[in-house]
Amino acid sequence: MGQFAGSQERSERGRDLSHPKTILLVDDDQDILLVLQELLTEEGYRVQVATNGATAEAFLRQGLPDLIILDLLISGTDGRQLTKQFKREPHTAAIPVLMISAHPNAEREARTAGADDFVAKPFEIDTLLAKVTHAVGNT
Amino acid sequence: MSTHEPSEIAQFSAGETLSQSDQHYRALIEHSTDITVLLDATGLVTYISPSITPILGYTPQEVVGVHGLSMIHPDDRETMQQVLGGILREPGKSLRAEYRLRHNNGSYCWFEGSGTNLLSVPGVQAIVGNFRDITERRQAEEEQKRQEELKDEFIRMVSHELKTPVTSIKGFTQLLKRLLASNADARVQLYLERMDIQLTKLAGLIRDMLDLSRVQTDKMLYNEELVDLDALVHDIVEQVQATTTTHHLICTGHVSAPVLGDQDRLGQVFINLLSNAIKYSPEADTVVITLSNEGDQALVCIQDFGIGVAEVYHEHIFERFYQVPDPFEKTFPGLGIGLYLSQQIVQRHRGRLWVESRKGQGATFWVSLPVHRSAPKGVEI
């Protein structure tokens, strides 16, 4: 049993632990990054954390994640522009993008930019995990 | 203005001896704070009252003979050309408009004016126009609009800024719940659960505040999709049931066809009505939700067995910021936004939201939405 009660069962449910799926997190809020990082790591995912577009792109040059979780508005970069860019470039186009945002009308904007799915902030952990499982299951 | 030169009057009726009645009307026009203008059939000014001088800085002589549109702001000229054209086309036709005129000092002032085609009236034979300076009113309106936009932007920013910490606190609370799931002390889970529920409420209040500002500025966006009302109401009932231990939510009946609208917004309405039903029935333990059809309407009825609403307040409870002025009800905190927003959302779906209730005897809220009938097969739409 891991630190999280039941996390073992959950970890075994969605993925092969010997080949953990990788998720790239892009958000400029350190606390939200920490929440997501803790949660997804406990769930058995390999997590990369970027606080801006440049770092996110650097991660992408090293290897491709199975999912990108991205905030709609990141200071210095626009999450919508990043998503459009990922979806335009052949090597990143197939990576699902899950956009998160506290911004009004964000879902519409996220989907217009090309995001595959959307979660509004503040989010329920279970809702977010269900969407993550669904997204990586499709890769 | 009592310093009219004879020459000004001369333009109106040269050489005539004025009757007392004429003089009476002349005085009315020339002492008016509005400006009176006469145009001929080509739009040239044949007369303008002396009040133009204090208002726009021209003498009447400077204006007589020029085209009526020549002093109009370039941005308003095309519209005013159409207005003048409209007046010219039809004898007796009268139109009003707001536009800017150039002051002699080069600045522009706002005017509200009307013109009437009296070209075929013997003795007048002119387009008769009246206009008044409304610059101060326009400036006040523009300032008010600017303030509204600032307020709207401020509320949007505050809501966004509030949501960010709520997101982290809610996230950490849920992480703690998972971390401490095996803790032997049952209070740990209870307290964390209560924190999580309150954070969800706080997020709801922030959302209401933001929605209010968007409804008022008509910036609320609505999706248009087929909504399975049965599934939606059942989902929402399940969702709200998970946040209450005091009430049992009983959902019965069904609707026969989907409705057209925004699933999230309609969901918000039902969350609101169910939360109210629980909030205003502290002594009761049941809320009954009934789905049904009546003609081409889908009906959702939410009945509680709580404190009720006296009939005198039935209309008011849907007003923005309204709180029933009953000392007892002061114990029910809220922003007075939920029902207002719900009604706005339902009305945008061409539906109705109303209440049936008497004080002390519970309340029944009804939502009626037009069902969507698909086109008959084989018919192109």
Short mmCIF file of C-alpha atoms in Angstrom, two decimals:
data_model
loop_
_atom_site.label_atom_id
_atom_site.label_comp_id
_atom_site.label_asym_id
_atom_site.label_seq_id
_atom_site.Cartn_x
_atom_site.Cartn_y
_atom_site.Cartn_z
CA MET A 1 0.00 0.00 0.00
CA GLY A 2 1.41 3.39 -0.98
CA GLN A 3 0.95 6.57 0.98
CA PHE A 4 -2.37 7.10 -0.66
CA ALA A 5 -4.95 4.61 0.48
CA GLY A 6 -6.03 2.60 -2.49
CA SER A 7 -3.44 4.17 -4.75
CA GLN A 8 -1.95 0.80 -5.52
CA GLU A 9 -5.22 -0.46 -6.94
CA ARG A 10 -5.67 2.73 -8.88
CA SER A 11 -2.11 2.63 -10.17
CA GLU A 12 -2.60 -0.87 -11.45
CA ARG A 13 -5.90 -0.10 -13.03
CA GLY A 14 -4.87 2.22 -15.82
CA ARG A 15 -1.28 1.44 -16.74
CA ASP A 16 1.65 -0.86 -16.99
CA LEU A 17 3.88 0.09 -14.05
CA SER A 18 7.04 -1.06 -15.80
CA HIS A 19 6.33 1.42 -18.61
CA PRO A 20 4.70 4.36 -16.89
CA LYS A 21 2.92 6.87 -19.10
CA THR A 22 4.42 10.35 -19.17
CA ILE A 23 2.44 13.52 -18.58
CA LEU A 24 3.79 17.00 -19.25
CA LEU A 25 2.26 19.58 -16.91
CA VAL A 26 2.36 23.24 -17.95
CA ASP A 27 1.05 25.83 -15.50
CA ASP A 28 2.52 28.94 -13.93
CA ASP A 29 0.90 28.37 -10.53
CA GLN A 30 3.35 26.47 -8.33
CA ASP A 31 0.68 25.19 -5.94
CA ILE A 32 -1.50 23.79 -8.67
CA LEU A 33 1.56 22.21 -10.26
CA LEU A 34 2.37 20.61 -6.91
CA VAL A 35 -1.18 19.28 -6.45
CA LEU A 36 -1.19 17.79 -9.94
CA GLN A 37 2.35 16.47 -9.69
CA GLU A 38 1.66 14.75 -6.34
CA LEU A 39 -1.61 13.31 -7.55
CA LEU A 40 -0.39 12.02 -10.89
CA THR A 41 2.89 10.65 -9.47
CA GLU A 42 0.94 8.75 -6.83
CA GLU A 43 -1.26 7.43 -9.60
CA GLY A 44 1.82 5.94 -11.23
CA TYR A 45 2.45 8.46 -14.00
CA ARG A 46 5.84 9.91 -14.85
CA VAL A 47 5.39 13.65 -14.54
CA GLN A 48 7.32 16.48 -16.19
CA VAL A 49 6.70 19.99 -14.91
CA ALA A 50 7.02 23.21 -16.91
CA THR A 51 6.10 26.67 -15.73
CA ASN A 52 6.33 28.25 -19.17
CA GLY A 53 6.14 27.51 -22.86
CA ALA A 54 9.90 27.44 -23.40
CA THR A 55 10.45 24.74 -20.76
CA ALA A 56 7.54 22.76 -22.17
CA GLU A 57 9.11 22.89 -25.64
CA ALA A 58 12.48 21.81 -24.17
CA PHE A 59 10.81 18.72 -22.67
CA LEU A 60 9.17 17.96 -26.00
CA ARG A 61 12.54 18.05 -27.77
CA GLN A 62 13.83 15.36 -25.37
CA GLY A 63 10.91 13.01 -25.85
CA LEU A 64 7.20 12.97 -26.37
CA PRO A 65 4.77 12.61 -23.43
CA ASP A 66 1.54 10.62 -23.59
CA LEU A 67 -0.50 13.63 -22.47
CA ILE A 68 -0.02 17.37 -22.05
CA ILE A 69 -1.98 19.11 -19.28
CA LEU A 70 -1.86 22.80 -19.95
CA ASP A 71 -3.32 25.93 -18.40
CA LEU A 72 -5.16 28.21 -20.81
CA LEU A 73 -3.29 31.31 -19.66
CA ILE A 74 0.31 30.93 -18.67
CA SER A 75 2.21 34.11 -17.94
CA GLY A 76 4.53 34.91 -20.80
CA THR A 77 2.90 32.34 -23.07
CA ASP A 78 -0.62 31.74 -24.19
CA GLY A 79 -1.74 28.15 -23.64
CA ARG A 80 -3.97 28.46 -26.68
CA GLN A 81 -1.03 29.41 -28.90
CA LEU A 82 1.02 26.53 -27.50
CA THR A 83 -1.82 24.10 -28.16
CA LYS A 84 -2.21 25.35 -31.73
CA GLN A 85 1.53 24.96 -32.20
CA PHE A 86 1.55 21.39 -30.79
CA LYS A 87 -1.36 20.42 -32.97
CA ARG A 88 0.25 21.99 -36.06
CA GLU A 89 3.61 20.24 -35.79
CA PRO A 90 3.56 16.67 -37.11
CA HIS A 91 5.63 15.13 -34.30
CA THR A 92 3.44 16.56 -31.51
CA ALA A 93 0.05 16.66 -33.24
CA ALA A 94 -1.05 13.26 -31.95
CA ILE A 95 -0.36 14.03 -28.26
CA PRO A 96 -3.66 14.64 -26.48
CA VAL A 97 -3.94 18.04 -24.79
CA LEU A 98 -6.08 18.44 -21.67
CA MET A 99 -6.57 22.11 -20.97
CA ILE A 100 -7.39 23.44 -17.52
CA SER A 101 -8.50 26.95 -16.69
CA ALA A 102 -10.33 29.16 -14.24
CA HIS A 103 -11.15 31.58 -17.00
CA PRO A 104 -14.75 32.18 -18.11
CA ASN A 105 -15.66 30.73 -21.51
CA ALA A 106 -12.42 28.79 -21.35
CA GLU A 107 -13.84 25.51 -22.58
CA ARG A 108 -14.93 27.01 -25.87
CA GLU A 109 -11.57 28.74 -26.32
CA ALA A 110 -9.67 25.59 -25.36
CA ARG A 111 -11.53 23.50 -27.90
CA THR A 112 -11.18 26.17 -30.57
CA ALA A 113 -7.42 26.12 -30.00
CA GLY A 114 -7.43 22.36 -30.57
CA ALA A 115 -7.44 20.95 -27.02
CA ASP A 116 -8.86 17.42 -26.85
CA ASP A 117 -10.49 17.87 -23.47
CA PHE A 118 -11.07 20.47 -20.78
CA VAL A 119 -11.34 20.66 -16.98
CA ALA A 120 -12.49 23.86 -15.22
CA LYS A 121 -10.61 25.10 -12.18
CA PRO A 122 -11.29 24.45 -9.36
CA PHE A 123 -11.53 20.79 -10.28
CA GLU A 124 -12.53 17.58 -8.57
CA ILE A 125 -9.58 15.22 -8.44
CA ASP A 126 -11.74 12.29 -9.54
CA THR A 127 -13.02 14.19 -12.58
CA LEU A 128 -9.50 15.12 -13.58
CA LEU A 129 -8.17 11.57 -13.10
CA ALA A 130 -11.01 10.13 -15.18
CA LYS A 131 -10.15 12.48 -18.04
CA VAL A 132 -6.44 11.68 -17.73
CA THR A 133 -7.11 7.92 -17.81
CA HIS A 134 -9.36 8.39 -20.83
CA ALA A 135 -6.76 10.51 -22.65
CA VAL A 136 -3.73 8.26 -22.10
CA GLY A 137 -5.86 5.22 -22.83
CA ASN A 138 -6.33 6.62 -26.32
CA THR A 139 -2.64 6.97 -27.08
CA MET B 1 -31.48 86.17 -26.47
CA SER B 2 -32.94 89.56 -27.08
CA THR B 3 -30.41 91.01 -29.48
CA HIS B 4 -31.68 89.75 -32.79
CA GLU B 5 -30.59 91.78 -35.72
CA PRO B 6 -33.38 92.71 -38.10
CA SER B 7 -31.40 90.98 -40.83
CA GLU B 8 -31.86 87.58 -39.14
CA ILE B 9 -35.56 87.97 -39.15
CA ALA B 10 -35.42 89.33 -42.67
CA GLN B 11 -34.34 85.94 -43.92
CA PHE B 12 -37.46 84.38 -42.59
CA SER B 13 -40.00 86.67 -44.23
CA ALA B 14 -38.49 89.59 -45.99
CA GLY B 15 -40.59 92.66 -46.25
CA GLU B 16 -43.63 91.27 -44.55
CA THR B 17 -45.50 92.97 -41.82
CA LEU B 18 -45.76 90.48 -39.02
CA SER B 19 -49.08 89.81 -37.40
CA GLN B 20 -49.15 89.53 -33.61
CA SER B 21 -49.56 85.78 -33.90
CA ASP B 22 -46.51 85.50 -36.17
CA GLN B 23 -44.50 87.54 -33.72
CA HIS B 24 -45.64 85.31 -30.91
CA TYR B 25 -44.40 82.15 -32.68
CA ARG B 26 -41.25 83.89 -33.88
CA ALA B 27 -40.43 84.81 -30.29
CA LEU B 28 -40.98 81.22 -29.17
CA ILE B 29 -38.54 79.92 -31.77
CA GLU B 30 -35.92 82.59 -31.35
CA HIS B 31 -35.84 82.40 -27.58
CA SER B 32 -35.83 78.62 -27.45
CA THR B 33 -32.75 76.87 -26.15
CA ASP B 34 -33.27 74.35 -28.94
CA ILE B 35 -32.13 75.22 -32.44
CA THR B 36 -34.71 75.42 -35.19
CA VAL B 37 -33.63 75.01 -38.78
CA LEU B 38 -35.39 75.16 -42.13
CA LEU B 39 -33.92 73.33 -45.12
CA ASP B 40 -35.01 73.51 -48.73
CA ALA B 41 -35.59 70.48 -50.94
CA THR B 42 -31.86 70.31 -51.77
CA GLY B 43 -30.86 70.31 -48.10
CA LEU B 44 -29.62 73.91 -47.98
CA VAL B 45 -30.25 75.90 -44.79
CA THR B 46 -32.77 78.70 -45.43
CA TYR B 47 -33.24 79.68 -41.80
CA ILE B 48 -31.59 78.91 -38.49
CA SER B 49 -32.62 80.27 -35.13
CA PRO B 50 -30.23 82.57 -33.27
CA SER B 51 -29.73 80.02 -30.49
CA ILE B 52 -27.08 78.48 -32.76
CA THR B 53 -24.68 81.22 -31.66
CA PRO B 54 -24.36 80.35 -27.95
CA ILE B 55 -24.53 76.63 -28.70
CA LEU B 56 -22.31 76.17 -31.76
CA GLY B 57 -20.53 79.53 -32.06
CA TYR B 58 -21.80 80.47 -35.54
CA THR B 59 -23.92 83.44 -36.44
CA PRO B 60 -27.08 82.55 -38.36
CA GLN B 61 -25.68 84.40 -41.38
CA GLU B 62 -22.70 82.03 -41.48
CA VAL B 63 -24.98 79.03 -41.64
CA VAL B 64 -27.76 80.14 -43.97
CA GLY B 65 -26.97 78.92 -47.48
CA VAL B 66 -24.72 76.04 -46.43
CA HIS B 67 -25.79 72.40 -46.79
CA GLY B 68 -27.52 70.92 -43.74
CA LEU B 69 -25.10 67.98 -43.66
CA SER B 70 -21.91 70.02 -43.98
CA MET B 71 -21.43 70.51 -40.22
CA ILE B 72 -22.12 66.87 -39.35
CA HIS B 73 -19.27 64.70 -38.07
CA PRO B 74 -17.78 62.61 -40.91
CA ASP B 75 -18.64 59.38 -39.04
CA ASP B 76 -22.30 60.38 -38.76
CA ARG B 77 -22.65 61.81 -42.24
CA GLU B 78 -23.67 58.66 -44.08
CA THR B 79 -26.37 57.84 -41.53
CA MET B 80 -27.67 61.40 -41.61
CA GLN B 81 -27.68 61.37 -45.41
CA GLN B 82 -30.00 58.38 -45.19
CA VAL B 83 -32.16 60.11 -42.57
CA LEU B 84 -32.45 63.23 -44.72
CA GLY B 85 -33.19 61.07 -47.77
CA GLY B 86 -35.92 59.31 -45.80
CA ILE B 87 -37.50 62.60 -44.82
CA LEU B 88 -37.28 64.01 -48.35
CA ARG B 89 -38.95 60.99 -49.93
CA GLU B 90 -42.25 61.34 -48.11
CA PRO B 91 -44.26 64.52 -47.46
CA GLY B 92 -45.13 64.79 -43.79
CA LYS B 93 -42.43 62.25 -42.85
CA SER B 94 -40.72 62.89 -39.52
CA LEU B 95 -37.52 61.20 -38.30
CA ARG B 96 -35.30 61.66 -35.29
CA ALA B 97 -31.60 60.94 -34.83
CA GLU B 98 -28.57 61.57 -32.64
CA TYR B 99 -25.45 62.94 -34.30
CA ARG B 100 -22.45 65.21 -33.81
CA LEU B 101 -22.14 68.76 -35.18
CA ARG B 102 -18.94 70.75 -35.56
CA HIS B 103 -18.64 73.76 -33.26
CA ASN B 104 -17.11 76.90 -34.71
CA ASN B 105 -14.04 76.19 -32.53
CA GLY B 106 -13.50 72.87 -34.32
CA SER B 107 -14.76 70.55 -31.57
CA TYR B 108 -17.84 68.35 -31.95
CA CYS B 109 -21.01 68.37 -29.82
CA TRP B 110 -23.74 65.71 -29.66
CA PHE B 111 -27.25 66.66 -30.74
CA GLU B 112 -30.61 65.02 -30.71
CA GLY B 113 -32.72 66.26 -33.58
CA SER B 114 -35.86 65.63 -35.52
CA GLY B 115 -36.84 66.76 -38.99
CA THR B 116 -40.23 66.88 -40.68
CA ASN B 117 -40.94 67.17 -44.38
CA LEU B 118 -43.28 70.17 -44.73
CA LEU B 119 -42.12 70.99 -48.28
CA SER B 120 -45.64 70.70 -49.60
CA VAL B 121 -47.26 72.77 -46.85
CA PRO B 122 -48.11 76.21 -48.24
CA GLY B 123 -46.38 79.00 -46.38
CA VAL B 124 -43.71 76.66 -44.93
CA GLN B 125 -42.29 74.75 -47.90
CA ALA B 126 -39.30 73.50 -45.94
CA ILE B 127 -37.87 70.63 -43.99
CA VAL B 128 -38.38 71.81 -40.44
CA GLY B 129 -35.75 70.63 -38.00
CA ASN B 130 -35.28 70.99 -34.27
CA PHE B 131 -32.19 69.95 -32.42
CA ARG B 132 -30.79 70.24 -28.96
CA ASP B 133 -27.39 69.84 -27.40
CA ILE B 134 -27.13 66.50 -25.57
CA THR B 135 -23.35 66.50 -25.20
CA GLU B 136 -23.50 66.35 -21.41
CA ARG B 137 -26.00 63.48 -21.49
CA ARG B 138 -23.88 61.56 -24.02
CA GLN B 139 -20.75 62.17 -21.98
CA ALA B 140 -22.51 60.94 -18.86
CA GLU B 141 -23.74 57.86 -20.73
CA GLU B 142 -20.29 57.14 -22.10
CA GLU B 143 -18.76 57.59 -18.68
CA GLN B 144 -21.36 55.25 -17.19
CA LYS B 145 -20.66 52.69 -19.90
CA ARG B 146 -16.93 52.98 -19.25
CA GLN B 147 -17.53 52.52 -15.51
CA GLU B 148 -19.71 49.46 -16.21
CA GLU B 149 -16.97 47.97 -18.36
CA LEU B 150 -14.38 48.69 -15.70
CA LYS B 151 -16.58 47.08 -13.04
CA ASP B 152 -17.22 44.12 -15.29
CA GLU B 153 -13.51 43.71 -15.99
CA PHE B 154 -12.79 44.06 -12.27
CA ILE B 155 -15.32 41.37 -11.33
CA ARG B 156 -13.89 39.10 -14.03
CA MET B 157 -10.39 39.64 -12.74
CA VAL B 158 -11.38 39.19 -9.08
CA SER B 159 -13.26 35.98 -9.88
CA HIS B 160 -10.29 34.60 -11.75
CA GLU B 161 -7.91 35.63 -9.00
CA LEU B 162 -10.17 34.07 -6.35
CA LYS B 163 -10.51 30.84 -8.29
CA THR B 164 -6.77 30.28 -8.37
CA PRO B 165 -6.24 29.93 -4.59
CA VAL B 166 -9.53 28.03 -4.27
CA THR B 167 -8.20 25.58 -6.86
CA SER B 168 -5.02 24.94 -4.86
CA ILE B 169 -6.80 24.72 -1.50
CA LYS B 170 -9.37 22.36 -2.94
CA GLY B 171 -6.64 20.31 -4.59
CA PHE B 172 -4.61 20.00 -1.37
CA THR B 173 -7.75 19.19 0.64
CA GLN B 174 -8.57 16.35 -1.71
CA LEU B 175 -4.96 15.15 -1.60
CA LEU B 176 -5.13 15.16 2.21
CA LYS B 177 -8.36 13.17 2.11
CA ARG B 178 -6.59 10.52 0.10
CA LEU B 179 -3.43 10.63 2.21
CA LEU B 180 -5.38 10.28 5.46
CA ALA B 181 -7.94 7.79 4.21
CA SER B 182 -6.63 5.11 6.56
CA ASN B 183 -6.49 7.39 9.60
CA ALA B 184 -8.33 5.72 12.46
CA ASP B 185 -9.91 8.91 13.72
CA ALA B 186 -13.15 9.26 11.73
CA ARG B 187 -13.22 13.00 12.40
CA VAL B 188 -10.27 13.51 10.05
CA GLN B 189 -12.26 12.38 7.02
CA LEU B 190 -15.36 14.22 8.23
CA TYR B 191 -13.53 17.52 8.62
CA LEU B 192 -11.78 17.21 5.29
CA GLU B 193 -15.06 16.29 3.63
CA ARG B 194 -16.71 19.39 5.12
CA MET B 195 -13.81 21.55 3.94
CA ASP B 196 -14.12 20.15 0.45
CA ILE B 197 -17.88 20.75 0.36
CA GLN B 198 -17.47 24.34 1.56
CA LEU B 199 -14.78 24.94 -1.04
CA THR B 200 -17.16 23.69 -3.71
CA LYS B 201 -19.74 26.17 -2.40
CA LEU B 202 -17.19 28.96 -2.43
CA ALA B 203 -16.31 28.11 -6.03
CA GLY B 204 -20.05 28.21 -6.81
CA LEU B 205 -20.37 31.68 -5.30
CA ILE B 206 -17.43 32.92 -7.31
CA ARG B 207 -18.99 31.46 -10.42
CA ASP B 208 -22.33 33.16 -9.62
CA MET B 209 -20.61 36.49 -9.15
CA LEU B 210 -18.84 36.14 -12.48
CA ASP B 211 -21.98 34.92 -14.23
CA LEU B 212 -23.94 37.85 -12.86
CA SER B 213 -21.53 40.28 -14.41
CA ARG B 214 -21.69 38.39 -17.70
CA VAL B 215 -25.50 38.21 -17.71
CA GLN B 216 -25.70 41.94 -17.07
CA THR B 217 -23.33 42.78 -19.89
CA ASP B 218 -24.91 40.10 -22.08
CA LYS B 219 -21.57 38.33 -22.40
CA MET B 220 -22.79 34.95 -21.24
CA LEU B 221 -22.17 32.42 -24.00
CA TYR B 222 -24.63 29.60 -24.53
CA ASN B 223 -24.02 26.35 -26.36
CA GLU B 224 -26.85 24.98 -28.41
CA GLU B 225 -26.95 21.19 -28.23
CA LEU B 226 -29.55 18.53 -27.63
CA VAL B 227 -29.79 17.99 -23.88
CA ASP B 228 -31.18 14.79 -22.41
CA LEU B 229 -33.05 16.40 -19.53
CA ASP B 230 -33.70 13.06 -17.77
CA ALA B 231 -30.00 12.22 -17.69
CA LEU B 232 -28.99 15.76 -16.77
CA VAL B 233 -31.43 16.03 -13.84
CA HIS B 234 -30.48 12.58 -12.56
CA ASP B 235 -26.76 13.47 -12.75
CA ILE B 236 -27.31 16.73 -10.90
CA VAL B 237 -29.47 15.04 -8.26
CA GLU B 238 -26.71 12.49 -7.72
CA GLN B 239 -24.09 15.23 -7.56
CA VAL B 240 -26.06 17.30 -5.02
CA GLN B 241 -27.01 14.20 -3.01
CA ALA B 242 -23.27 13.54 -2.55
CA THR B 243 -22.90 16.90 -0.78
CA THR B 244 -25.78 16.51 1.69
CA THR B 245 -26.30 14.16 4.56
CA THR B 246 -29.43 15.88 5.83
CA HIS B 247 -31.77 15.39 2.89
CA HIS B 248 -32.86 12.52 0.72
CA LEU B 249 -33.40 13.61 -2.89
CA ILE B 250 -36.12 11.59 -4.60
CA CYS B 251 -36.28 11.82 -8.38
CA THR B 252 -39.32 10.49 -10.26
CA GLY B 253 -40.89 10.61 -13.74
CA HIS B 254 -39.29 11.39 -17.04
CA VAL B 255 -39.52 13.68 -20.06
CA SER B 256 -40.14 12.23 -23.50
CA ALA B 257 -37.82 14.29 -25.70
CA PRO B 258 -34.61 16.29 -25.40
CA VAL B 259 -34.48 20.05 -25.07
CA LEU B 260 -32.23 22.34 -27.07
CA GLY B 261 -29.78 24.34 -25.02
CA ASP B 262 -26.67 24.55 -22.92
CA GLN B 263 -26.22 21.50 -20.71
CA ASP B 264 -23.88 23.21 -18.21
CA ARG B 265 -26.09 26.26 -17.83
CA LEU B 266 -29.23 24.18 -17.35
CA GLY B 267 -27.30 22.02 -14.88
CA GLN B 268 -26.42 25.19 -13.00
CA VAL B 269 -30.14 26.03 -12.72
CA PHE B 270 -30.97 22.62 -11.20
CA ILE B 271 -27.98 22.76 -8.82
CA ASN B 272 -29.23 26.15 -7.70
CA LEU B 273 -32.82 25.03 -7.17
CA LEU B 274 -31.78 21.86 -5.34
CA SER B 275 -29.31 23.73 -3.12
CA ASN B 276 -32.04 26.24 -2.29
CA ALA B 277 -34.52 23.43 -1.54
CA ILE B 278 -32.06 21.93 0.95
CA LYS B 279 -31.00 25.28 2.39
CA TYR B 280 -34.54 26.52 3.01
CA SER B 281 -35.86 23.30 4.56
CA PRO B 282 -33.59 22.76 7.56
CA GLU B 283 -36.29 20.89 9.48
CA ALA B 284 -37.18 18.56 6.60
CA ASP B 285 -35.32 15.56 5.24
CA THR B 286 -36.73 15.16 1.73
CA VAL B 287 -36.69 16.99 -1.58
CA VAL B 288 -38.83 15.61 -4.40
CA ILE B 289 -37.83 16.15 -8.02
CA THR B 290 -40.43 15.28 -10.65
CA LEU B 291 -39.91 15.19 -14.41
CA SER B 292 -42.93 15.32 -16.71
CA ASN B 293 -44.30 16.61 -20.01
CA GLU B 294 -47.14 18.98 -20.68
CA GLY B 295 -47.88 19.62 -24.34
CA ASP B 296 -44.65 20.72 -25.97
CA GLN B 297 -43.06 21.60 -22.64
CA ALA B 298 -40.74 19.54 -20.47
CA LEU B 299 -41.38 20.22 -16.80
CA VAL B 300 -38.99 19.83 -13.90
CA CYS B 301 -40.56 20.34 -10.51
CA ILE B 302 -38.48 20.66 -7.35
CA GLN B 303 -40.49 20.45 -4.17
CA ASP B 304 -39.22 21.04 -0.67
CA PHE B 305 -40.98 20.91 2.67
CA GLY B 306 -39.32 23.91 4.27
CA ILE B 307 -40.06 27.44 5.33
CA GLY B 308 -41.81 28.41 2.08
CA VAL B 309 -42.14 31.81 0.46
CA ALA B 310 -45.05 34.12 1.24
CA GLU B 311 -47.01 34.96 -1.91
CA VAL B 312 -46.16 38.64 -1.66
CA TYR B 313 -42.49 37.77 -2.36
CA HIS B 314 -43.05 35.36 -5.26
CA GLU B 315 -42.17 37.89 -7.95
CA HIS B 316 -39.36 39.50 -6.00
CA ILE B 317 -37.31 36.40 -5.24
CA PHE B 318 -36.23 36.29 -8.90
CA GLU B 319 -34.87 39.83 -8.71
CA ARG B 320 -31.16 40.46 -8.56
CA PHE B 321 -29.72 40.71 -5.01
CA TYR B 322 -33.19 40.20 -3.50
CA GLN B 323 -33.39 38.74 -0.02
CA VAL B 324 -36.75 38.07 1.60
CA PRO B 325 -37.02 40.75 4.31
CA ASP B 326 -37.94 38.36 7.09
CA PRO B 327 -35.86 38.50 10.28
CA PHE B 328 -35.91 34.71 10.50
CA GLU B 329 -34.54 34.35 6.98
CA LYS B 330 -31.53 36.48 7.79
CA THR B 331 -30.12 33.25 9.08
CA PHE B 332 -29.91 32.03 5.47
CA PRO B 333 -26.88 33.71 3.98
CA GLY B 334 -26.51 34.20 0.24
CA LEU B 335 -25.88 36.78 -2.44
CA GLY B 336 -29.40 36.88 -3.85
CA ILE B 337 -28.02 35.95 -7.24
CA GLY B 338 -28.94 32.29 -7.73
CA LEU B 339 -32.62 32.60 -8.62
CA TYR B 340 -32.00 35.70 -10.72
CA LEU B 341 -29.34 33.87 -12.73
CA SER B 342 -31.47 30.74 -12.98
CA GLN B 343 -34.37 32.71 -14.38
CA GLN B 344 -32.13 34.50 -16.88
CA ILE B 345 -30.75 31.15 -18.04
CA VAL B 346 -34.20 29.53 -18.30
CA GLN B 347 -35.56 32.53 -20.21
CA ARG B 348 -32.65 32.33 -22.65
CA HIS B 349 -33.84 28.78 -23.32
CA ARG B 350 -37.32 30.16 -24.10
CA GLY B 351 -38.54 28.57 -20.89
CA ARG B 352 -40.17 29.66 -17.65
CA LEU B 353 -39.20 29.41 -14.01
CA TRP B 354 -41.77 30.06 -11.30
CA VAL B 355 -42.61 29.22 -7.71
CA GLU B 356 -45.68 27.89 -5.97
CA SER B 357 -45.46 28.29 -2.25
CA ARG B 358 -47.02 29.61 0.91
CA LYS B 359 -45.18 30.70 3.98
CA GLY B 360 -44.38 27.79 6.23
CA GLN B 361 -45.67 25.20 3.77
CA GLY B 362 -42.67 24.38 1.62
CA ALA B 363 -41.93 25.60 -1.88
CA THR B 364 -42.26 24.09 -5.33
CA PHE B 365 -40.12 25.53 -8.10
CA TRP B 366 -41.11 24.75 -11.68
CA VAL B 367 -38.88 24.87 -14.72
CA SER B 368 -40.63 24.59 -18.04
CA LEU B 369 -38.57 24.20 -21.24
CA PRO B 370 -39.76 23.68 -24.82
CA VAL B 371 -38.93 20.14 -25.97
CA HIS B 372 -37.08 19.69 -29.23
CA ARG B 373 -39.01 17.72 -31.82
CA SER B 374 -36.84 16.38 -34.61
CA ALA B 375 -38.03 16.95 -38.16
CA PRO B 376 -40.11 14.12 -39.67
CA LYS B 377 -38.02 11.56 -41.52
CA GLY B 378 -37.48 12.14 -45.23
CA VAL B 379 -38.11 15.88 -45.01
CA GLU B 380 -35.19 18.12 -45.74
CA ILE B 381 -34.75 20.94 -43.28
#
